[in-house]
PDB file of C-alpha atoms in Angstrom:
ATOM      1  CA  MET A   1      -8.473  -2.315 -18.756  1.00 54.00           C
ATOM      2  CA  ALA A   2      -6.270   0.764 -18.452  1.00 56.00           C
ATOM      3  CA  ILE A   3      -7.916   4.047 -19.281  1.00 62.00           C
ATOM      4  CA  PRO A   4      -5.855   5.576 -22.119  1.00 56.00           C
ATOM      5  CA  GLY A   5      -3.931   8.666 -21.101  1.00 60.00           C
ATOM      6  CA  GLU A   6      -4.805   8.284 -17.438  1.00 80.00           C
ATOM      7  CA  ARG A   7      -1.902   8.266 -15.036  1.00 93.00           C
ATOM      8  CA  ALA A   8      -2.094   6.342 -11.777  1.00 98.00           C
ATOM      9  CA  VAL A   9      -2.068   8.382  -8.570  1.00 98.00           C
ATOM     10  CA  LEU A  10      -0.471   6.961  -5.437  1.00 98.00           C
ATOM     11  CA  TYR A  11      -1.462   8.618  -2.157  1.00 98.00           C
ATOM     12  CA  ALA A  12       1.328   7.723   0.230  1.00 96.00           C
ATOM     13  CA  PHE A  13       3.213   8.598   3.379  1.00 93.00           C
ATOM     14  CA  TRP A  14       6.987   8.716   2.918  1.00 91.00           C
ATOM     15  CA  ALA A  15       7.757   6.507   5.949  1.00 87.00           C
ATOM     16  CA  SER A  16       5.050   3.922   5.289  1.00 88.00           C
ATOM     17  CA  SER A  17       6.486   0.549   4.292  1.00 87.00           C
ATOM     18  CA  CYS A  18       3.129  -0.251   2.684  1.00 90.00           C
ATOM     19  CA  SER A  19       3.519   2.846   0.515  1.00 94.00           C
ATOM     20  CA  TRP A  20       7.079   1.848  -0.329  1.00 93.00           C
ATOM     21  CA  ARG A  21       6.044  -1.595  -1.571  1.00 93.00           C
ATOM     22  CA  VAL A  22       3.419  -0.126  -3.925  1.00 97.00           C
ATOM     23  CA  ARG A  23       5.827   2.543  -5.139  1.00 96.00           C
ATOM     24  CA  ALA A  24       8.442  -0.163  -5.826  1.00 96.00           C
ATOM     25  CA  ALA A  25       5.919  -2.266  -7.768  1.00 97.00           C
ATOM     26  CA  LEU A  26       4.849   0.688  -9.918  1.00 98.00           C
ATOM     27  CA  VAL A  27       8.484   1.438 -10.738  1.00 97.00           C
ATOM     28  CA  ALA A  28       9.314  -2.246 -11.378  1.00 97.00           C
ATOM     29  CA  LYS A  29       6.411  -2.450 -13.812  1.00 97.00           C
ATOM     30  CA  HIS A  30       7.543   0.767 -15.544  1.00 97.00           C
ATOM     31  CA  LEU A  31       4.192   2.462 -14.888  1.00 97.00           C
ATOM     32  CA  SER A  32       3.818   6.206 -15.000  1.00 95.00           C
ATOM     33  CA  PHE A  33       2.310   7.532 -11.779  1.00 97.00           C
ATOM     34  CA  GLU A  34       1.961  10.662  -9.719  1.00 98.00           C
ATOM     35  CA  GLU A  35       2.645  10.481  -6.008  1.00 97.00           C
ATOM     36  CA  ARG A  36       0.719  12.691  -3.598  1.00 97.00           C
ATOM     37  CA  SER A  37       2.029  12.918  -0.070  1.00 96.00           C
ATOM     38  CA  ILE A  38      -0.379  12.311   2.813  1.00 95.00           C
ATOM     39  CA  ASP A  39       1.107  13.160   6.212  1.00 93.00           C
ATOM     40  CA  ILE A  40      -0.492  10.626   8.559  1.00 90.00           C
ATOM     41  CA  VAL A  41       1.557  11.567  11.625  1.00 87.00           C
ATOM     42  CA  LYS A  42       1.859  15.314  12.202  1.00 90.00           C
ATOM     43  CA  GLN A  43      -0.913  16.721  10.018  1.00 90.00           C
ATOM     44  CA  LYS A  44      -3.162  13.631  10.052  1.00 90.00           C
ATOM     45  CA  GLN A  45      -4.192  14.410   6.484  1.00 92.00           C
ATOM     46  CA  GLN A  46      -5.769  10.966   6.139  1.00 93.00           C
ATOM     47  CA  LYS A  47      -8.522  12.189   8.485  1.00 93.00           C
ATOM     48  CA  THR A  48      -9.543  15.145   6.313  1.00 94.00           C
ATOM     49  CA  GLU A  49     -12.825  15.198   4.444  1.00 95.00           C
ATOM     50  CA  SER A  50     -11.007  15.787   1.156  1.00 94.00           C
ATOM     51  CA  TYR A  51      -9.018  12.567   1.621  1.00 96.00           C
ATOM     52  CA  ARG A  52     -12.100  10.658   2.817  1.00 95.00           C
ATOM     53  CA  VAL A  53     -13.656  11.381  -0.598  1.00 95.00           C
ATOM     54  CA  ILE A  54     -10.648   9.716  -2.253  1.00 94.00           C
ATOM     55  CA  CYS A  55     -10.238   6.919   0.287  1.00 93.00           C
ATOM     56  CA  PRO A  56     -13.224   6.291   2.601  1.00 94.00           C
ATOM     57  CA  SER A  57     -11.136   3.979   4.821  1.00 92.00           C
ATOM     58  CA  GLN A  58      -8.714   6.892   5.425  1.00 92.00           C
ATOM     59  CA  LYS A  59      -5.646   4.683   4.985  1.00 91.00           C
ATOM     60  CA  VAL A  60      -2.421   5.013   3.073  1.00 94.00           C
ATOM     61  CA  PRO A  61      -1.484   3.966   0.611  1.00 96.00           C
ATOM     62  CA  ALA A  62      -4.394   4.471  -1.749  1.00 97.00           C
ATOM     63  CA  LEU A  63      -3.943   3.895  -5.458  1.00 98.00           C
ATOM     64  CA  VAL A  64      -6.232   5.478  -8.025  1.00 97.00           C
ATOM     65  CA  ILE A  65      -5.842   3.528 -11.247  1.00 98.00           C
ATOM     66  CA  ASP A  66      -8.116   2.509 -14.119  1.00 97.00           C
ATOM     67  CA  GLY A  67     -10.904   4.664 -12.698  1.00 95.00           C
ATOM     68  CA  VAL A  68     -10.995   2.909  -9.314  1.00 96.00           C
ATOM     69  CA  THR A  69      -9.423   3.476  -5.910  1.00 96.00           C
ATOM     70  CA  LEU A  70      -7.641   0.563  -4.286  1.00 97.00           C
ATOM     71  CA  VAL A  71      -6.551   0.256  -0.657  1.00 95.00           C
ATOM     72  CA  GLU A  72      -4.357  -2.344   1.039  1.00 93.00           C
ATOM     73  CA  SER A  73      -0.947  -2.657  -0.535  1.00 94.00           C
ATOM     74  CA  MET A  74      -1.077  -6.385  -1.260  1.00 94.00           C
ATOM     75  CA  ALA A  75      -4.402  -5.992  -3.082  1.00 96.00           C
ATOM     76  CA  MET A  76      -2.787  -3.225  -5.140  1.00 97.00           C
ATOM     77  CA  LEU A  77       0.177  -5.436  -6.031  1.00 96.00           C
ATOM     78  CA  GLN A  78      -2.119  -8.290  -7.039  1.00 95.00           C
ATOM     79  CA  TYR A  79      -4.227  -5.929  -9.160  1.00 98.00           C
ATOM     80  CA  LEU A  80      -1.133  -4.598 -10.912  1.00 98.00           C
ATOM     81  CA  GLU A  81       0.065  -8.140 -11.562  1.00 96.00           C
ATOM     82  CA  ASP A  82      -3.348  -9.252 -12.864  1.00 96.00           C
ATOM     83  CA  THR A  83      -3.920  -6.238 -15.113  1.00 97.00           C
ATOM     84  CA  ARG A  84      -0.338  -5.639 -16.216  1.00 97.00           C
ATOM     85  CA  PRO A  85       1.356  -9.039 -16.167  1.00 96.00           C
ATOM     86  CA  GLN A  86       4.621  -7.919 -17.765  1.00 97.00           C
ATOM     87  CA  PRO A  87       7.112  -7.464 -16.350  1.00 97.00           C
ATOM     88  CA  SER A  88       6.049  -9.893 -13.668  1.00 96.00           C
ATOM     89  CA  LEU A  89       6.622  -9.200  -9.995  1.00 94.00           C
ATOM     90  CA  ALA A  90       6.344 -12.886  -9.114  1.00 93.00           C
ATOM     91  CA  PRO A  91       8.734 -15.789  -9.619  1.00 94.00           C
ATOM     92  CA  SER A  92       8.007 -18.170 -12.483  1.00 94.00           C
ATOM     93  CA  THR A  93       7.487 -21.462 -10.631  1.00 96.00           C
ATOM     94  CA  PRO A  94       4.710 -22.463  -8.213  1.00 96.00           C
ATOM     95  CA  LEU A  95       7.218 -23.343  -5.486  1.00 97.00           C
ATOM     96  CA  LEU A  96       9.021 -20.025  -5.730  1.00 96.00           C
ATOM     97  CA  ARG A  97       5.691 -18.149  -5.745  1.00 92.00           C
ATOM     98  CA  ALA A  98       4.705 -20.068  -2.594  1.00 94.00           C
ATOM     99  CA  ARG A  99       8.001 -19.080  -0.955  1.00 95.00           C
ATOM    100  CA  MET A 100       7.375 -15.481  -1.984  1.00 92.00           C
ATOM    101  CA  ARG A 101       3.929 -15.604  -0.333  1.00 90.00           C
ATOM    102  CA  GLU A 102       5.482 -17.027   2.846  1.00 91.00           C
ATOM    103  CA  ILE A 103       7.733 -13.979   3.067  1.00 90.00           C
ATOM    104  CA  VAL A 104       4.839 -11.647   2.242  1.00 87.00           C
ATOM    105  CA  GLU A 105       2.687 -13.170   4.998  1.00 87.00           C
ATOM    106  CA  THR A 106       5.508 -12.824   7.519  1.00 85.00           C
ATOM    107  CA  VAL A 107       5.786  -9.126   6.738  1.00 82.00           C
ATOM    108  CA  VAL A 108       2.086  -8.315   6.337  1.00 79.00           C
ATOM    109  CA  ALA A 109       0.698 -10.406   9.198  1.00 77.00           C
ATOM    110  CA  GLY A 110       3.662 -10.703  11.544  1.00 69.00           C
ATOM    111  CA  ILE A 111       5.809  -7.592  11.341  1.00 67.00           C
ATOM    112  CA  GLN A 112       3.676  -4.839   9.819  1.00 62.00           C
ATOM    113  CA  PRO A 113       0.907  -4.720  12.462  1.00 58.00           C
ATOM    114  CA  LEU A 114       3.397  -3.788  15.164  1.00 55.00           C
ATOM    115  CA  GLN A 115       4.689  -0.869  13.071  1.00 59.00           C
ATOM    116  CA  ASN A 116       1.224   0.384  12.172  1.00 60.00           C
ATOM    117  CA  VAL A 117       0.539   3.954  13.296  1.00 57.00           C
ATOM    118  CA  GLY A 118      -3.190   3.244  13.625  1.00 57.00           C
ATOM    119  CA  LEU A 119      -2.637   0.265  15.915  1.00 52.00           C
ATOM    120  CA  ARG A 120      -0.040   2.076  17.986  1.00 51.00           C
ATOM    121  CA  GLY A 121      -2.488   4.929  18.524  1.00 57.00           C
ATOM    122  CA  SER A 122      -4.957   2.582  20.218  1.00 55.00           C
ATOM    123  CA  PHE A 123      -2.622   1.954  23.159  1.00 53.00           C
ATOM    124  CA  GLU A 124      -2.575   4.318  26.132  1.00 56.00           C
ATOM    125  CA  ASP A 125       1.200   4.661  26.209  1.00 55.00           C
ATOM    126  CA  GLU A 126       4.427   2.941  25.242  1.00 53.00           C
ATOM    127  CA  ALA A 127       4.306   0.588  28.232  1.00 59.00           C
ATOM    128  CA  HIS A 128       0.960  -0.825  27.076  1.00 53.00           C
ATOM    129  CA  TYR A 129       2.237  -1.095  23.498  1.00 46.00           C
ATOM    130  CA  THR A 130       5.378  -3.022  24.430  1.00 52.00           C
ATOM    131  CA  LYS A 131       3.327  -5.541  26.457  1.00 55.00           C
ATOM    132  CA  PHE A 132       1.072  -6.298  23.478  1.00 47.00           C
TER     133      PHE A 132
END
């Protein structure tokens, strides 16, 4: 499935935990990739037309690999695992994989939304955010 000679490109923000998890997976799988920084806080580069062409949802991270652009870090990790199974990111037994998914869900659905810059921007001020 990989396009020969094509290097993956990870569009990421340095402080984004979602970007960190994809970066860690690429390194763990020994994949060659180029990282391009997208400043989502000060410069709001994710809102530029040039980035919209790469990632219509204007999110980070975005991973360009095998001729496609993927968004959402967990979808990226699953794609990497499905298309490049070795070395595996997942434990070897069904029970341990289930435990891994429990932890993933806690982070992705429970913790991550409250750290999300996009969500935080929808509140009027800190007082409204802390009452959420």
